[in-house]
CSV table of C-alpha atoms in Angstrom, one decimal:
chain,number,residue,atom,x,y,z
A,27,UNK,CA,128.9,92.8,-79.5
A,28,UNK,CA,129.3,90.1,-82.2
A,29,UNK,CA,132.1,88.0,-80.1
A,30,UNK,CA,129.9,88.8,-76.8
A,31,UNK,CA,126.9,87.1,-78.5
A,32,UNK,CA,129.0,84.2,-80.2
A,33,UNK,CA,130.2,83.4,-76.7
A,34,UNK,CA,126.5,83.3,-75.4
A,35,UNK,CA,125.2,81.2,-77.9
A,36,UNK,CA,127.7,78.4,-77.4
A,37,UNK,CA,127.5,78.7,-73.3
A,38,UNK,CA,123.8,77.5,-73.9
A,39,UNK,CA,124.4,74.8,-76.5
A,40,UNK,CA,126.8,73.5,-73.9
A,41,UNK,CA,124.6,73.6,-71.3
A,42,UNK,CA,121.9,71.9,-73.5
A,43,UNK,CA,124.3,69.6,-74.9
A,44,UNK,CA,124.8,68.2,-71.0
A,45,UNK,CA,121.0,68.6,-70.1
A,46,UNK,CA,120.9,66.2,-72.6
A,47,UNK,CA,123.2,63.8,-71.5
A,48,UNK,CA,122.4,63.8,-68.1
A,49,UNK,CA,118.7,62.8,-68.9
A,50,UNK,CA,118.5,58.9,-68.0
A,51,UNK,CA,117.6,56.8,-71.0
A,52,UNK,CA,114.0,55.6,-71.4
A,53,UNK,CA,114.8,51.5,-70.7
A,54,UNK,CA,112.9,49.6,-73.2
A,55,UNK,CA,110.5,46.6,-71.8
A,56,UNK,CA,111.5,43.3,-73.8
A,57,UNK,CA,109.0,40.6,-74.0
A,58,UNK,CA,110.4,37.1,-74.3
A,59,UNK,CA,109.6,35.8,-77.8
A,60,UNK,CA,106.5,33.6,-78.6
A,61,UNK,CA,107.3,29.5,-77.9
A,62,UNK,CA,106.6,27.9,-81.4
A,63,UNK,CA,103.7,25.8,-81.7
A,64,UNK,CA,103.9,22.2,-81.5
A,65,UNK,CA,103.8,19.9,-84.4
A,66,UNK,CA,101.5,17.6,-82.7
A,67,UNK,CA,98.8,17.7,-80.0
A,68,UNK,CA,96.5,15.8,-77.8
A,69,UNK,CA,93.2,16.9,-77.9
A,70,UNK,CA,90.5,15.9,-75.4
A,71,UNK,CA,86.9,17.0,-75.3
A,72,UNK,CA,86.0,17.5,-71.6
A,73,UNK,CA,82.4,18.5,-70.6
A,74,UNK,CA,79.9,21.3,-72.0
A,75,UNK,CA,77.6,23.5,-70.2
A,76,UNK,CA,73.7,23.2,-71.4
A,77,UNK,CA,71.0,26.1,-71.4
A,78,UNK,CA,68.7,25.3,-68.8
A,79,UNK,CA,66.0,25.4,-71.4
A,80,UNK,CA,64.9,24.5,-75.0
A,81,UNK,CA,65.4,27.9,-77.3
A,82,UNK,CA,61.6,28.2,-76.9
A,83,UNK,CA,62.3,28.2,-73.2
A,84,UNK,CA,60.2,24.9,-72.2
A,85,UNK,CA,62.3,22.7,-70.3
A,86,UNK,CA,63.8,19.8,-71.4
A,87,UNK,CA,62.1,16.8,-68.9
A,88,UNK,CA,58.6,18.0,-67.7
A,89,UNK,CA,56.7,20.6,-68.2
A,90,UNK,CA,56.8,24.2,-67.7
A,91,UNK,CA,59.3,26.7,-68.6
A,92,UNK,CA,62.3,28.9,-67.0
A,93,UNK,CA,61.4,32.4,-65.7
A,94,UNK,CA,62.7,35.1,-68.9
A,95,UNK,CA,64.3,36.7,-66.3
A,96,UNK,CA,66.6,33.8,-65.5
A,97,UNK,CA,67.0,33.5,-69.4
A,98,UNK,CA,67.5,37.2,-69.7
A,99,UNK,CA,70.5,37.3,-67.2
A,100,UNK,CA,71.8,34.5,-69.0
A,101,UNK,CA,71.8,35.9,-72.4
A,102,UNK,CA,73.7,39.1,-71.0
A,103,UNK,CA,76.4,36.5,-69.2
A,104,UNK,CA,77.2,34.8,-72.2
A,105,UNK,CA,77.6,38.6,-74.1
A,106,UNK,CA,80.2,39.1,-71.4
A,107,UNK,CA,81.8,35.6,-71.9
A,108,UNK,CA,82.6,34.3,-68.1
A,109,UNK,CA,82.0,30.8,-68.2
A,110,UNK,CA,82.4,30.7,-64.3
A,111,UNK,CA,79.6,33.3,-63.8
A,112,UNK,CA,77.6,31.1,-67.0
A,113,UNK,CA,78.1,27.9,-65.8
A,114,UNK,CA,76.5,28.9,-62.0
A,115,UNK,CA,73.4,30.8,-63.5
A,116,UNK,CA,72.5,27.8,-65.2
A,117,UNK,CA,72.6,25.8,-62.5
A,118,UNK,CA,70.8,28.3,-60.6
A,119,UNK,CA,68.1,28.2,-63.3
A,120,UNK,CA,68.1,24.3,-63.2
A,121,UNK,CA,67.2,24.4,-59.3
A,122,UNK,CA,64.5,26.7,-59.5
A,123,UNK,CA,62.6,24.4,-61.2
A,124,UNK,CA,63.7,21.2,-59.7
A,125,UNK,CA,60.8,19.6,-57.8
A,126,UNK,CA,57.9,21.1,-59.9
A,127,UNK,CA,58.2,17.6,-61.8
A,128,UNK,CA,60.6,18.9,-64.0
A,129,UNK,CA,64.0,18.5,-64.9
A,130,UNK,CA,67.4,19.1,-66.7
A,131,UNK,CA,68.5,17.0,-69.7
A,132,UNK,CA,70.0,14.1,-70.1
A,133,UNK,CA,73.0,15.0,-72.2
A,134,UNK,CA,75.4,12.7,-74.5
A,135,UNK,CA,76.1,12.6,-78.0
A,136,UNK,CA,79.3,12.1,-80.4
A,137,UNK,CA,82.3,14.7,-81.5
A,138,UNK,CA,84.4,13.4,-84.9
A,139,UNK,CA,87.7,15.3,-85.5
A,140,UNK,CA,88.6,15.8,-89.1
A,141,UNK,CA,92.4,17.2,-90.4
A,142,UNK,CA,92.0,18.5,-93.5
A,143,UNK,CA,88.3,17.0,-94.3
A,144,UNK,CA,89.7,13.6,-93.1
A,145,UNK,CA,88.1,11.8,-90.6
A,146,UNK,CA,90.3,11.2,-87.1
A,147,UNK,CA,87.2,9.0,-86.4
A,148,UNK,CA,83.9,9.6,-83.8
A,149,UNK,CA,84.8,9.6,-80.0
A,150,UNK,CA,81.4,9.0,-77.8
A,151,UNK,CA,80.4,11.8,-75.6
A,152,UNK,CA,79.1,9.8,-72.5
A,153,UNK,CA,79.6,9.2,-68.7
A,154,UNK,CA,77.8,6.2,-67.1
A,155,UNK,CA,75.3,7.1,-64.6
A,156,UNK,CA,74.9,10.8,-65.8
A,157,UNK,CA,71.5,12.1,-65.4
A,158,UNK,CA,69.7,15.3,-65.7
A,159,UNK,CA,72.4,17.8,-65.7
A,160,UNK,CA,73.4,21.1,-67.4
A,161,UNK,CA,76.9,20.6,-66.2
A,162,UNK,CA,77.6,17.6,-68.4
A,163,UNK,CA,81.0,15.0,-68.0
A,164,UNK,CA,82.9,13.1,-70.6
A,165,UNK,CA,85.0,9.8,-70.4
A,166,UNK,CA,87.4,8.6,-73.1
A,167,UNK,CA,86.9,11.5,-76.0
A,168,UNK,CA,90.7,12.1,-76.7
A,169,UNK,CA,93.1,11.9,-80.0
A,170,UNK,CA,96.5,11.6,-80.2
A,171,UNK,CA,99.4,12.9,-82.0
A,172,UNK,CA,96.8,15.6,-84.2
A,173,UNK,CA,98.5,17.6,-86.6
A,174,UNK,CA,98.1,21.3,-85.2
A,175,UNK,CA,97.5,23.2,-88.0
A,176,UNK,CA,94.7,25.2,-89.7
A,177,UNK,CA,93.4,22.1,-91.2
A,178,UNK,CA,91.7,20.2,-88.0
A,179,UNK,CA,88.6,20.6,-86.6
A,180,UNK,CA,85.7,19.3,-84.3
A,181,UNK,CA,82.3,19.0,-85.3
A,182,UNK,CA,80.1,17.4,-82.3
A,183,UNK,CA,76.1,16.9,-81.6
A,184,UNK,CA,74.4,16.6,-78.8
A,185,UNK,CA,71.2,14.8,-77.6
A,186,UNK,CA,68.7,14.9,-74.6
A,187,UNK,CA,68.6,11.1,-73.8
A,188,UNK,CA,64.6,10.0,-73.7
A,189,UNK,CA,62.6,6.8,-73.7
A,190,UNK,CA,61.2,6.6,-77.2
A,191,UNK,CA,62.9,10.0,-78.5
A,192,UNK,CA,65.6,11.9,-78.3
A,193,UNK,CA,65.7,15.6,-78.3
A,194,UNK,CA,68.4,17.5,-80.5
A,195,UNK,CA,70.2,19.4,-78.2
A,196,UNK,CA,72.8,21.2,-81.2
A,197,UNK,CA,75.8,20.7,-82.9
A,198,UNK,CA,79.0,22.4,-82.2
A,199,UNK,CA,82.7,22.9,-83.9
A,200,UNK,CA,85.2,23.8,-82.6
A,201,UNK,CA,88.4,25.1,-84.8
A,202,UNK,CA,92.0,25.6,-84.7
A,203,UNK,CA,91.8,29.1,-83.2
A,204,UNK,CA,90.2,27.5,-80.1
A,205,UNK,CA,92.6,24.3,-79.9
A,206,UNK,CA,95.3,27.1,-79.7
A,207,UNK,CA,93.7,29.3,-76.9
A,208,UNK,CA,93.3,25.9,-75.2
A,209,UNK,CA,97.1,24.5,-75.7
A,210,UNK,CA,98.1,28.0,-74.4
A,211,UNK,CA,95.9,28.5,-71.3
A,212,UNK,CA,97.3,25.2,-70.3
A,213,UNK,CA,94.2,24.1,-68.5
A,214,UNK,CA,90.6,23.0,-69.4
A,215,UNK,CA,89.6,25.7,-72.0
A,216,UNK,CA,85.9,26.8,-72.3
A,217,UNK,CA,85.0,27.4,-75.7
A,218,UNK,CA,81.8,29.5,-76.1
A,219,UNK,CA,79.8,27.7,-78.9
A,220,UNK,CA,76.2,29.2,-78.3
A,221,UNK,CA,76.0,30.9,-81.1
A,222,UNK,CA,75.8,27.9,-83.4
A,223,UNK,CA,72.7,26.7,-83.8
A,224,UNK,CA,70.1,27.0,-82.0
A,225,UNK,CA,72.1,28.4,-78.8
A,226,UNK,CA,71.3,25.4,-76.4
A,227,UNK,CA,75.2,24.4,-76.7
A,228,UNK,CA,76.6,27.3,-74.6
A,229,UNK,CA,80.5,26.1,-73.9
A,230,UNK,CA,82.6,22.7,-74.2
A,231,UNK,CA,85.7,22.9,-72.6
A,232,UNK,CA,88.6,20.9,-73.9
A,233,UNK,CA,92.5,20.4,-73.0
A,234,UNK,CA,94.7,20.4,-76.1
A,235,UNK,CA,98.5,19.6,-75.4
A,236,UNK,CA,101.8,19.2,-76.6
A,237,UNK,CA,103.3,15.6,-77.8
């Protein structure tokens, strides 16, 4: 019985011992390692997307106010972060007011980049002929050959151009995180901004690449 029961117990661990190598290894899925960041970047500030109303919710030519519905919406678009979906509500806001003798701003303003608290000098935030738009277009606000490193960032303001005074639209900044989310997405990069100040900034969309 003890020679009959040796003899059983190594017929199994045979048979497990080629269960085990007939199983077909797990293949492991390798990822291509991360590119390294560039030393140096261009940075360009783009355009920016405007609430359609003051944070009070009067508009910002005129008088009268957006419907809180419209404003509602909004606010749960921007929790959700889709600057496609943000950018057209706006503008659908924007129209349901146009030709009650209201209208949208008249955006400019200035952006200053700084590497490590050093000023890269102002660039103008501007387009000639640009008027009364939430969907607002920059010429010329660009650096070269910025350092990409922890150290650099954008501070910017904006202003609703009037006759005898302009109205503060809000200030922005915009920090290194975000200028590397925009030199990997390869493409104009939204940045969501609206919860600096008072929320009338909502995105700026920049391009940041390699030199």
């Amino acid at each position: 019985m003890g020679m009959r029961h040796l003899g059983a117990v190594a017929l199994v661990l045979v048979v497990a011992l080629g269960c085990a190598r007939s199983r077909p290894r797990r293949s492991r899925v390798r990822f291509p390692p991360p590119q390294p960041l560039p030393a140096f970047v261009q940075v360009i500030v783009r355009d920016a997307v405007i609430a359609p109303s003051k944070s009070d919710g009067r508009v910002w030519d005129g008088f009268g106010s957006i419907p809180q519905d419209q404003l509602e919406g909004l606010g749960a678009l921007m929790r959700s972060g889709h600057p496609v979906a943000i950018a057209a509500n706006v503008v659908t806001a924007v129209g349901s007011i146009a030709g009650h003798g209201v209208a949208a701003p008249e955006p400019y303003g200035a952006a200053e980049l700084f590497v490590a608290g050093q000023s890269w000098g102002p660039r103008t935030l501007d387009r000639q002929g640009q008027r009364d738009t939430c969907i607002a277009l920059w010429d010329g606000a660009m650096w070269d050959r910025v350092p990409l490193s922890p150290a650099v960032h954008i501070s910017g303001q904006l202003f609703d151009r009037d006759l005898e005074y302009p109205d503060s639209i809000g200030n922005f900044v915009i920090n290194y995180g975000h200028l590397v989310e925009a030199l990997q997405a390869r493409r104009v990069y939204p940045v969501k901004v609206d919860d600096q100040t008072w929320g009338q900034v909502l995105l700026v969309g920049i391009e940041v690449w390699p030199q």
